[in-house]
Every structure is written in C-alpha cells, then in structure tokens.
Short mmCIF file of C-alpha atoms in Angstrom, two decimals:
data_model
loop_
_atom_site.label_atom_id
_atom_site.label_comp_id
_atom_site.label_asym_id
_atom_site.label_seq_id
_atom_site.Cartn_x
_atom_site.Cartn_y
_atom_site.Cartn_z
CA UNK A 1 186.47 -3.24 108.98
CA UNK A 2 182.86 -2.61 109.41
CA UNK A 3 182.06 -3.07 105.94
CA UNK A 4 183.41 -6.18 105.85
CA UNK A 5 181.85 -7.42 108.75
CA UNK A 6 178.30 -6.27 107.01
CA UNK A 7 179.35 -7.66 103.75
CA UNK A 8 179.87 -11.31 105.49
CA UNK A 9 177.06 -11.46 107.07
CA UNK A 10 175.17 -10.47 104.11
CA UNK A 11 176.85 -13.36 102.21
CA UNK A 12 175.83 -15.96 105.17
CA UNK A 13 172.02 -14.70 105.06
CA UNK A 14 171.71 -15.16 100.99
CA UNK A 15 173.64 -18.92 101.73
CA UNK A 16 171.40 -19.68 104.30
CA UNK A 17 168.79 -18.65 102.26
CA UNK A 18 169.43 -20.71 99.36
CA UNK A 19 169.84 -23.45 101.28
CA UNK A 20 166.32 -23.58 102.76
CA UNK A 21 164.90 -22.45 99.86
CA UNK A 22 166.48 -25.89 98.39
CA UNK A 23 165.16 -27.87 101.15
CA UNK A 24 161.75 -26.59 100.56
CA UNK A 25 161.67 -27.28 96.94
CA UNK A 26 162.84 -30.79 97.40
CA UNK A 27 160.42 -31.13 100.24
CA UNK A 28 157.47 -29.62 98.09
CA UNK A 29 158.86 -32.36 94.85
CA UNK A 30 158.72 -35.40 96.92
CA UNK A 31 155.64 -34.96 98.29
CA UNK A 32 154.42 -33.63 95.34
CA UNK A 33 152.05 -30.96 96.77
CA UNK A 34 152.92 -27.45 97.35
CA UNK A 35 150.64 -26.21 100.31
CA UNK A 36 147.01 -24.83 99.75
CA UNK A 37 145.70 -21.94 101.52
CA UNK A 38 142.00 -21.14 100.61
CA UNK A 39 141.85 -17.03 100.61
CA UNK A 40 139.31 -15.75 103.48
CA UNK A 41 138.54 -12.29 101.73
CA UNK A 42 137.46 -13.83 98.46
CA UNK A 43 133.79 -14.27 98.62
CA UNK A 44 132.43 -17.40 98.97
CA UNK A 45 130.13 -17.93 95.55
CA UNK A 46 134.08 -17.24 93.51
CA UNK A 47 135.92 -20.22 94.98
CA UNK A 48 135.75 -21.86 91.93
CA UNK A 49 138.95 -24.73 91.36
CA UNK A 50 140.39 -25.02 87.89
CA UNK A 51 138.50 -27.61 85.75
CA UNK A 52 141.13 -29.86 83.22
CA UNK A 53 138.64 -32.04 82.33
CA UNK A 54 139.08 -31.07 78.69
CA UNK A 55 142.20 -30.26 78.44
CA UNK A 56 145.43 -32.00 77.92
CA UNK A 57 149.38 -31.27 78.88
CA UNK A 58 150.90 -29.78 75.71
CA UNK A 59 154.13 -29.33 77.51
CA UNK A 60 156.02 -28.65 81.18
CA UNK A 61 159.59 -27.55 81.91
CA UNK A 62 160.54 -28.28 85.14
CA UNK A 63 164.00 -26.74 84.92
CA UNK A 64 165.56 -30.19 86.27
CA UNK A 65 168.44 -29.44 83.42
CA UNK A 66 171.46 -27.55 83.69
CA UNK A 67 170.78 -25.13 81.41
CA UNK A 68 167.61 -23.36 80.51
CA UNK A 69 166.30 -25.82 77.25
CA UNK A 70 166.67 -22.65 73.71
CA UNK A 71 164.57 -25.14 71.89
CA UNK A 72 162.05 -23.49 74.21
CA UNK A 73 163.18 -20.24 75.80
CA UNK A 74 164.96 -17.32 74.57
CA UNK A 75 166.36 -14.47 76.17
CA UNK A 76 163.73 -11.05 75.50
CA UNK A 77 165.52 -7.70 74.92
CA UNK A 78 168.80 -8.90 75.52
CA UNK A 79 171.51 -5.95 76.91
CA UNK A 80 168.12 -3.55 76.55
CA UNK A 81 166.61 -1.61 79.72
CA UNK A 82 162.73 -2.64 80.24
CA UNK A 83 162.38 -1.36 83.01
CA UNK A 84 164.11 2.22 84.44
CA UNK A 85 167.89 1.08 84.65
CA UNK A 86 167.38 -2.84 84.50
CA UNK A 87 169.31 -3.83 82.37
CA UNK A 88 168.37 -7.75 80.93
CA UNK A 89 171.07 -9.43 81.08
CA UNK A 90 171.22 -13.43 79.77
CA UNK A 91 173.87 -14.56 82.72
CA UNK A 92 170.83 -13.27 85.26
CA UNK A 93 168.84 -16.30 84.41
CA UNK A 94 170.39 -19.83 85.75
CA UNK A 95 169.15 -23.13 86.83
CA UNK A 96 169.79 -24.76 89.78
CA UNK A 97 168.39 -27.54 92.07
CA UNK A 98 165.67 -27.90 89.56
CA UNK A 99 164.49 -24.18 89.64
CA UNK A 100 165.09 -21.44 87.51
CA UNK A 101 166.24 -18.34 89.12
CA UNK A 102 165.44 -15.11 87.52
CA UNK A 103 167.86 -12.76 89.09
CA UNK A 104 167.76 -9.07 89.52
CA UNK A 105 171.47 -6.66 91.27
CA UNK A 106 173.31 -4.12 90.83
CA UNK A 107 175.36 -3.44 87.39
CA UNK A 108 177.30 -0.72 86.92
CA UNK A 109 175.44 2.74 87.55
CA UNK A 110 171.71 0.79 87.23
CA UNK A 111 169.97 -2.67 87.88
CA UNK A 112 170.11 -6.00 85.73
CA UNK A 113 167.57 -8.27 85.20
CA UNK A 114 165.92 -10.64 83.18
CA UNK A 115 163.89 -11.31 80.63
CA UNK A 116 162.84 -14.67 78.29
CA UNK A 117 160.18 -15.24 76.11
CA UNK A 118 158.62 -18.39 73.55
CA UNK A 119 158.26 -15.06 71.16
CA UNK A 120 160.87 -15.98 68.46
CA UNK A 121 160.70 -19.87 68.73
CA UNK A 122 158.31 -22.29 66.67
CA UNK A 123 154.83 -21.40 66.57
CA UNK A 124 154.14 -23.94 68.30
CA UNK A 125 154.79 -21.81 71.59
CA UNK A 126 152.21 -19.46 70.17
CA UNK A 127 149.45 -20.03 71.52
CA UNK A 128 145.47 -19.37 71.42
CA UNK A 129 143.26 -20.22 74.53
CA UNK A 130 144.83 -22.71 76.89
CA UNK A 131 145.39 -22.93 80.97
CA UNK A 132 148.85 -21.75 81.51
CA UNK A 133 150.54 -22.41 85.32
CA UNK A 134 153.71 -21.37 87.01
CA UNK A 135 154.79 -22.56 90.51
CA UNK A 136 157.23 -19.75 92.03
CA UNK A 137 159.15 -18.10 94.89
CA UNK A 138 158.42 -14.38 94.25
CA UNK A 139 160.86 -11.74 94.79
CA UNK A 140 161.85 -10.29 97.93
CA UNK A 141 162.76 -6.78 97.31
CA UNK A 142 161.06 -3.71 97.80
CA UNK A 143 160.91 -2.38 93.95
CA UNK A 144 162.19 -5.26 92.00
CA UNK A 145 158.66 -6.53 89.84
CA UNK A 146 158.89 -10.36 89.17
CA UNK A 147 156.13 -11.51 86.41
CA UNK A 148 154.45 -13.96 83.89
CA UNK A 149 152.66 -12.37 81.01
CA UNK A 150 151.85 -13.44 77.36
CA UNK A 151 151.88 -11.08 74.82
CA UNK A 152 150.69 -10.81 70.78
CA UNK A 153 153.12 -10.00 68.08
CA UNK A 154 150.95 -7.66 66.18
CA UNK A 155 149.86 -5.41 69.75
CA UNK A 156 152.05 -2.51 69.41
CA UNK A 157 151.09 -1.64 66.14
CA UNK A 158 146.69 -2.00 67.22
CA UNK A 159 146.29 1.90 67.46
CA UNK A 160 146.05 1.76 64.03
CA UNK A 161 143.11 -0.30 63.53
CA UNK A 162 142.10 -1.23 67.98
CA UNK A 163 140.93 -4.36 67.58
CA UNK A 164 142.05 -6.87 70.76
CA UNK A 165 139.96 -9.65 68.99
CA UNK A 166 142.64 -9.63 66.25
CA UNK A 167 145.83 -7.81 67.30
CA UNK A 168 145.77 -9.51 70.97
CA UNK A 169 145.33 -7.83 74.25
CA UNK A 170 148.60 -8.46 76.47
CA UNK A 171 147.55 -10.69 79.85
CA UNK A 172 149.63 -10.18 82.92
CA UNK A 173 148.82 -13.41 84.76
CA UNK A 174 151.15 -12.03 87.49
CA UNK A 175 152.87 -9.20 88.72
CA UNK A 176 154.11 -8.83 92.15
CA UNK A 177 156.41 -6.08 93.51
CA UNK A 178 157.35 -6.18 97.74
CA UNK A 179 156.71 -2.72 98.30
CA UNK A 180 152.96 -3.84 97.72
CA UNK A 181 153.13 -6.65 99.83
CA UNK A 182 151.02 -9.57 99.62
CA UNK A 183 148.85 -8.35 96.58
CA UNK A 184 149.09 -9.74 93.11
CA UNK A 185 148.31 -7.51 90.35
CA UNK A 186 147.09 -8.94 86.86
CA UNK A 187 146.61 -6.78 84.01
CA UNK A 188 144.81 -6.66 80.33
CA UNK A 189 146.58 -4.23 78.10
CA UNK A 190 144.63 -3.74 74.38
CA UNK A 191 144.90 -1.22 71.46
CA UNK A 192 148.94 -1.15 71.88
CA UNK A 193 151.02 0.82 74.47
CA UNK A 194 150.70 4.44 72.99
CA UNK A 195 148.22 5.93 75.38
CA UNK A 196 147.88 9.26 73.72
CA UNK A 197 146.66 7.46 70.78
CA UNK A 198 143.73 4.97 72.39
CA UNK A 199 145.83 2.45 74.41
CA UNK A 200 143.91 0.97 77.46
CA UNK A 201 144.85 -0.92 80.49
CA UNK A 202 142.73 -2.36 83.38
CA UNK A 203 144.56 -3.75 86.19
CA UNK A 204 142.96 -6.46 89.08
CA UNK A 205 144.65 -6.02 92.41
CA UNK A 206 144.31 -8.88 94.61
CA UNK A 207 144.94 -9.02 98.47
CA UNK A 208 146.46 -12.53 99.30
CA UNK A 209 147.68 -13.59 102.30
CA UNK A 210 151.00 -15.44 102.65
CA UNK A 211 152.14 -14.93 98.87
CA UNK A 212 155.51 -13.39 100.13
CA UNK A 213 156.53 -16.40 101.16
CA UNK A 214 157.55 -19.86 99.82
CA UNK A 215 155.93 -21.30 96.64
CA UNK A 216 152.73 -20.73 95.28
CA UNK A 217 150.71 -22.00 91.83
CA UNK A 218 149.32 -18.96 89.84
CA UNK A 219 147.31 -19.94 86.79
CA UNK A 220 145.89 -18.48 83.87
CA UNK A 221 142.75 -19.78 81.94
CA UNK A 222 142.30 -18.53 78.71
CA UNK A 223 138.90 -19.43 76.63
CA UNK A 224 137.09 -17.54 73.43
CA UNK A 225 134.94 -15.84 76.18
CA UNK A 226 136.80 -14.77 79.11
CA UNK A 227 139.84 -15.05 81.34
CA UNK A 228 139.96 -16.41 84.50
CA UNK A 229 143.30 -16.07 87.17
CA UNK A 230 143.51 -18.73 89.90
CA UNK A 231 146.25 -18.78 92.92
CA UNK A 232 146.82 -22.20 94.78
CA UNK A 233 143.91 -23.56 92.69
CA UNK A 234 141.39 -20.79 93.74
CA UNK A 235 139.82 -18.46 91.57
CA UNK A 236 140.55 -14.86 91.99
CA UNK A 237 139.77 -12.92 88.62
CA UNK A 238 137.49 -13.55 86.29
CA UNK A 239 136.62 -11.25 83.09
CA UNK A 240 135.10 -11.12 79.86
CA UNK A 241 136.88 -8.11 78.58
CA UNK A 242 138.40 -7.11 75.82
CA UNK A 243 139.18 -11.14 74.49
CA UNK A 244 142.08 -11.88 72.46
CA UNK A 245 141.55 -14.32 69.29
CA UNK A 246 145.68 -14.16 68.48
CA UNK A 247 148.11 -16.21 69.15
CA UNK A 248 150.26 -15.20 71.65
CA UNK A 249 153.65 -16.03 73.58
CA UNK A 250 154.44 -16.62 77.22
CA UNK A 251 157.41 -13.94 78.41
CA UNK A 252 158.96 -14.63 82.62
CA UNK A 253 160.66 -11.77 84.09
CA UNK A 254 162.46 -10.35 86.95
CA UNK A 255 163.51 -6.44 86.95
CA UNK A 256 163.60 -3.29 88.92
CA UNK A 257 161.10 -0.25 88.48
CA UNK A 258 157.48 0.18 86.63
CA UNK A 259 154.99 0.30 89.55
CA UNK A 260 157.49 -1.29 92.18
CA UNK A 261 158.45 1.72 93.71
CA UNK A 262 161.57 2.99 95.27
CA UNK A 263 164.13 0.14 93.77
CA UNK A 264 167.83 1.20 95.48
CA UNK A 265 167.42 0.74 99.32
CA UNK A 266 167.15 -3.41 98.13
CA UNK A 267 169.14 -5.74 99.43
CA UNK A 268 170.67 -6.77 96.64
CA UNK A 269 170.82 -9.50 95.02
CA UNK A 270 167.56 -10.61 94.70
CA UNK A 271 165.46 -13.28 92.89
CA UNK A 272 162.61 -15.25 91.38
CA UNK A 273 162.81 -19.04 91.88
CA UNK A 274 160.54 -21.10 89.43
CA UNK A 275 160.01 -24.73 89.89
CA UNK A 276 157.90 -25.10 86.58
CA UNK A 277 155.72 -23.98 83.56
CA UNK A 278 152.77 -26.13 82.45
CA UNK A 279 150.79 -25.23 79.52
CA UNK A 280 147.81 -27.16 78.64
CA UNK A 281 145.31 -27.03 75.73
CA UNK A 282 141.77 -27.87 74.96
CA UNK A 283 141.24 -31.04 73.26
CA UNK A 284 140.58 -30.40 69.37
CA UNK A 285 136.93 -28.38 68.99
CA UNK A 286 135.30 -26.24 67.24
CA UNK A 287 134.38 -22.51 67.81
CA UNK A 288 131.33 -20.67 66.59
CA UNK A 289 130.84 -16.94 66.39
CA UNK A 290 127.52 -15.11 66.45
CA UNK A 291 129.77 -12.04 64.38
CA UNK A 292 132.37 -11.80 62.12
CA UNK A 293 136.28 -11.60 62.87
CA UNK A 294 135.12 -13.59 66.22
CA UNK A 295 132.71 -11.58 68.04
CA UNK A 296 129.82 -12.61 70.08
CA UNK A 297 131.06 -16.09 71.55
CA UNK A 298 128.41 -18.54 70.95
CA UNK A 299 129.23 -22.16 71.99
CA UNK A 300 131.73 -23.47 74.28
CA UNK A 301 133.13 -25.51 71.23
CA UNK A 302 132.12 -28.55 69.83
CA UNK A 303 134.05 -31.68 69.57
CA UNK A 304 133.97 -34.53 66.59
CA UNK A 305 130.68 -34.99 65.88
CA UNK A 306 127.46 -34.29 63.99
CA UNK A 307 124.87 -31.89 64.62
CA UNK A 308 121.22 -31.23 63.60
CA UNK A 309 119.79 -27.84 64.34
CA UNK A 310 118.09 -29.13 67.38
CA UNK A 311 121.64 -30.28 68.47
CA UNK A 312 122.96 -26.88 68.11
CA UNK A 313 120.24 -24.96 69.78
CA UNK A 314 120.66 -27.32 72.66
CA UNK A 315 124.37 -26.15 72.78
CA UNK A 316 123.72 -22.48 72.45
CA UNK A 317 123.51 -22.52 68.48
CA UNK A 318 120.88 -20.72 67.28
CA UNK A 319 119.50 -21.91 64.00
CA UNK A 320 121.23 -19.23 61.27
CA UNK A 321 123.43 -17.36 63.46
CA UNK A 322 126.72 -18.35 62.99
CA UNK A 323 128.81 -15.72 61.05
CA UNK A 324 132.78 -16.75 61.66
CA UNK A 325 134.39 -19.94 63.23
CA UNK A 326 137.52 -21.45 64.14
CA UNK A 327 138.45 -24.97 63.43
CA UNK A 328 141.42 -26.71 64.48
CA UNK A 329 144.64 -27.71 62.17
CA UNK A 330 144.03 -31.06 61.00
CA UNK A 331 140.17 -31.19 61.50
CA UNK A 332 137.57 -29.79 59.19
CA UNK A 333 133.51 -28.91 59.55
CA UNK A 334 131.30 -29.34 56.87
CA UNK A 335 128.37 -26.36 57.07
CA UNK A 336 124.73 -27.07 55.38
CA UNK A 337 122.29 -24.63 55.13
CA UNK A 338 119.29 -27.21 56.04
CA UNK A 339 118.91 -29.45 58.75
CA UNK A 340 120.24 -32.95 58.92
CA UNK A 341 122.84 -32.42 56.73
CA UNK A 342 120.63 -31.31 53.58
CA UNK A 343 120.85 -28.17 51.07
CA UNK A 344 123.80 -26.44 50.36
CA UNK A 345 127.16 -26.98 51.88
CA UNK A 346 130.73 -25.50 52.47
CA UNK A 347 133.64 -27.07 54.00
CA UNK A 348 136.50 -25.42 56.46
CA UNK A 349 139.44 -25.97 57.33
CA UNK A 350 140.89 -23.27 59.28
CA UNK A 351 139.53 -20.28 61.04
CA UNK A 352 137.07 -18.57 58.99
CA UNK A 353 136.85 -14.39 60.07
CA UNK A 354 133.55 -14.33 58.61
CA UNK A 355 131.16 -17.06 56.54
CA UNK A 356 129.97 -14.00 54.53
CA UNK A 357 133.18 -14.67 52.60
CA UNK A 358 132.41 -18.28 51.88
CA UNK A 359 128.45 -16.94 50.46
CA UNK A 360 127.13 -18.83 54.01
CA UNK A 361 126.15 -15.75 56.69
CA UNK A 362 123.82 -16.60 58.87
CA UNK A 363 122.81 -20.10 57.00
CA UNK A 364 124.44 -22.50 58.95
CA UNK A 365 121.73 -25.10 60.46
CA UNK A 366 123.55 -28.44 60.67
CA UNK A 367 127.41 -29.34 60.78
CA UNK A 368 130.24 -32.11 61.04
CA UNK A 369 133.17 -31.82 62.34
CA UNK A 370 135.72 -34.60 61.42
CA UNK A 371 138.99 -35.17 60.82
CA UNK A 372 140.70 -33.61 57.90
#
C-alpha cells in the first residue's frame, strides 16, 4: 500500500511539473523575453553582450512540430551506452508544447538517454565559426549531465598528427550536472580522446546563480581567433586556445554518469526541455593568415571590396605577410604582389592552407575580393 501511495504522488509532482513548466514557456513565447539576470561574481571589465551586427540567422528550430524535423536532426549512437549505463535511446527524445524534451530513466538494469547530432546530415549543418544559441530547462537530477557540444569528424583520429587547427578541437558550450549545482562547465577537448597518447582537455567552471531553475540562453561564439561562452547574453568565457579551422557539427544530449556523480538515488524520470536552437553565421568575408594551414590570425576578415597595402595595414595586414587564407564558397580574391592592384597575381577560390603552394608566400600587398 505504501508504495503505491509514494508512486502517486510521485506521478502528481512530475504532472504538476509539466504543467508549470508549460505555462512558463508559453509565458516566456508571448512575451518574447526569457528573464535576464546580470551575474554579480563576474568581474565588471567581462560583461561584454553578444554583438550580431555581422552576422545573419542561417537557421532556428523551435521545436513547434510534432516531431523532431530528420532533415535536421538525427539520433547519435543509437541503442549505444555514452555514458556508464545510459543507454541512448531514440523514443527518449519527444516534442511537446513547442519544446524538445531530452529525457533520461531507468531501463532495464541501467539508465537511458539521449543523444542527436547534425553529424550525418548535409554539410550544410557543418559548420566553421558562427554564434550558436540554445534556450533550455536543465536537468534536475543529481548525476544525470544534460549538454550542447559540437564536435569535428576527423578528432578521434588527431593523435596521429595533433593538430586542432585542422582535425577540430571538440567545444562543450554546456555541461551541467545537479550534483554541481548552479555551475556550468564548458570544455575544449584537442588531439583526440586517447589521453595516453597526447589528448588534452581544459575545462571552464562557472558559478551562476539561478541556472537550476527555469530557462536560460547559453551561447557560443566561434571566430578564427577565439571562443567566447555567454549565459543570458553575458559573457562568461573567453579563450584563444587551441582554435579549430574544421567544420564541425552541433550534438544535444541528456544522460547519466561522466562527471555527474552518484546517478541512482534520482528521482527518476528526469529531463532537458529546449525551446530552441539558433545558429547564425558571419556575413561572407575573407580570412587572412600570418602562417600556413591557418595559424597566426591576422584580420578580423574582410568583406567585398578592394584593398591597397595601406588598406590592409590599416586592418591589421601587414604588407607581405599573408601565408594561407580562407575565402568563402561562391566568392573569390584576387592576390597581387604590388600595390594597387599591380605585378603579379593569383586568384582563389576556396581556402588556401598555404600561398607557398600557389608560388605567392609572403607577397601579397593588394587584394579583391568579389563575387565568383
């Protein structure tokens, strides 16, 4: 009898539970603005607000369908444990009320969870730089780790020649666990996952405030010279390490275990609500690189345009010191080895590891970039 009584009344709190969490995602829609809490322990000179000047939506799934859209999402490591005995499971992701809940419980003698990915769609859901934003409910659990990463296809395999510029260094833009309560952890992992043979890992913890509870916007910005994390439009993390020049793809997931800590006690079952991912890219520019294979950042990127050497030094652009670029599909720059567009010239049209290849290291003293 008493077990049934405790089962009941574990039923009535998860119902009552949804149903406020659906009031306050239809409250949050209407008025369109999920509440902003500037961070007190964050020093003053880092509360810096994301800047989408120059940048533009690329896409946004709001989950408003009944069913999560496959022409986008796929479900990552399907019937395979990720994490201890979580077992992802595709029936553990559903949408509802215009959220998609990422669902971790009990299954059989383990956990289930739930992984998807953009990783086997068009490569169009690859991406390389970009701002990246999820609104979300985090999970409520003590043990179960809910998370948005992005990931390289070629990563596990970097031992073998570590290079994060090439092979892609895996970005945690969030992971949160309850048993840590309150603090957000983003990670960079680079030189693949084998630690006995070179792999590396440095972890941000962040202390904030109120993130248990209701929704919150967690953002990552992505640019050829460093990354920068921002929660409810504040900046939190900001680095300059280890840069990857790959394309990579987004992966959500809910599941028990890594560094969540004891995962049984629960309650069970538990969740991740999220009310949307945005992803937005730069508008079409141009990347120069003081190195080849995309070292030493050297200009924020230049748009459509032409540029003398004085133009370039004013950006950053040293007269002769350009050794690798990256140009945009559909776009091409024209390279002369004299200023105002005089002496010898090469034209590219896609990313270029190194202008030593092309005869043109370290001659590059006037451009134009145009449309292909």
């Amino acid at each position: 009898m008493h077990q049934h009584i405790v089962t009941i009344a574990v039923f009535l709190l998860i119902v009552i539970g949804f149903n406020n969490e659906k009031k306050e995602v239809a409250t949050q829609k209407k008025s369109g603005v999920i509440p902003h809490k500037i961070v007190k322990n964050i020093p003053k000179e880092n509360l810096n607000q994301p800047d989408l000047s120059d940048y533009t939506l690329f896409f946004e799934d709001d989950f408003d369908s009944t069913a999560l859209n496959t022409n986008i999402w796929d479900y990552r490591q399907e019937g395979v444990a990720s994490r201890d005995s979580s077992i992802n499971l595709r029936q553990n992701a559903h949408i509802k009320n215009g959220n998609l809940y990422l669902i971790t419980d009990r299954h059989k003698n383990g956990f289930s969870g739930v992984n998807i990915s953009t990783e086997s769609k068009s490569k169009a859901y690859h991406f390389k730089y970009g701002y990246f934003e999820i609104s979300a409910r985090l999970p409520q659990s003590v043990g179960n780790v809910g998370a948005f990463w992005m990931q390289a296809a070629g990563m596990a395999k970097t031992y073998q020649v570590p290079n994060p510029s090439i092979y892609g260094t895996e970005i945690d833009i969030l992971e949160y666990s309850a048993s840590n309560l309150d603090n957000l952890f983003h990670s960079l992992h680079w030189n693949g996952y084998d630690y006995s043979r070179g792999a590396k890992v440095e972890t941000f913890k962040n202390l904030q405030p109120g993130i248990s509870k209701g929704y919150h916007i967690i953002a990552l910005e992505w640019t050829p010279k460093e990354y920068i994390i921002y929660v409810d439009n504040v900046e939190i993390v900001r680095s300059d390490k280890n840069i990857s020049r790959s394309p990579e793809f987004l992966i959500l997931g809910c599941g028990t275990g890594g560094f969540g800590g004891t995962y049984r006690p629960g309650p069970w079952p538990d969740t991740m609500a999220v009310d949307y991912i945005k992803v937005y890219k730069r508008k079409p520019e141009v990347r120069l690189y003081e190195l080849c294979d995309g070292y030493g950042h050297i200009s924020d990127g230049l748009p459509a345009g032409s540029f003398t050497t004085k133009q370039l030094t004013a950006v950053g652009v040293l007269n002769n010191s350009a050794n690798s670029c990256e140009v945009p599909k559909g776009w091409k720059l024209t390279a002369f080895d004299g200023d105002n567009f005089t002496g010898k010239s090469v034209v590219i049209t896609n990313d270029t590891r190194c202008l030593g290849s092309l005869n043109f290291a370290n001659k590059l003293s006037s451009l134009k970039i145009e449309e292909n």
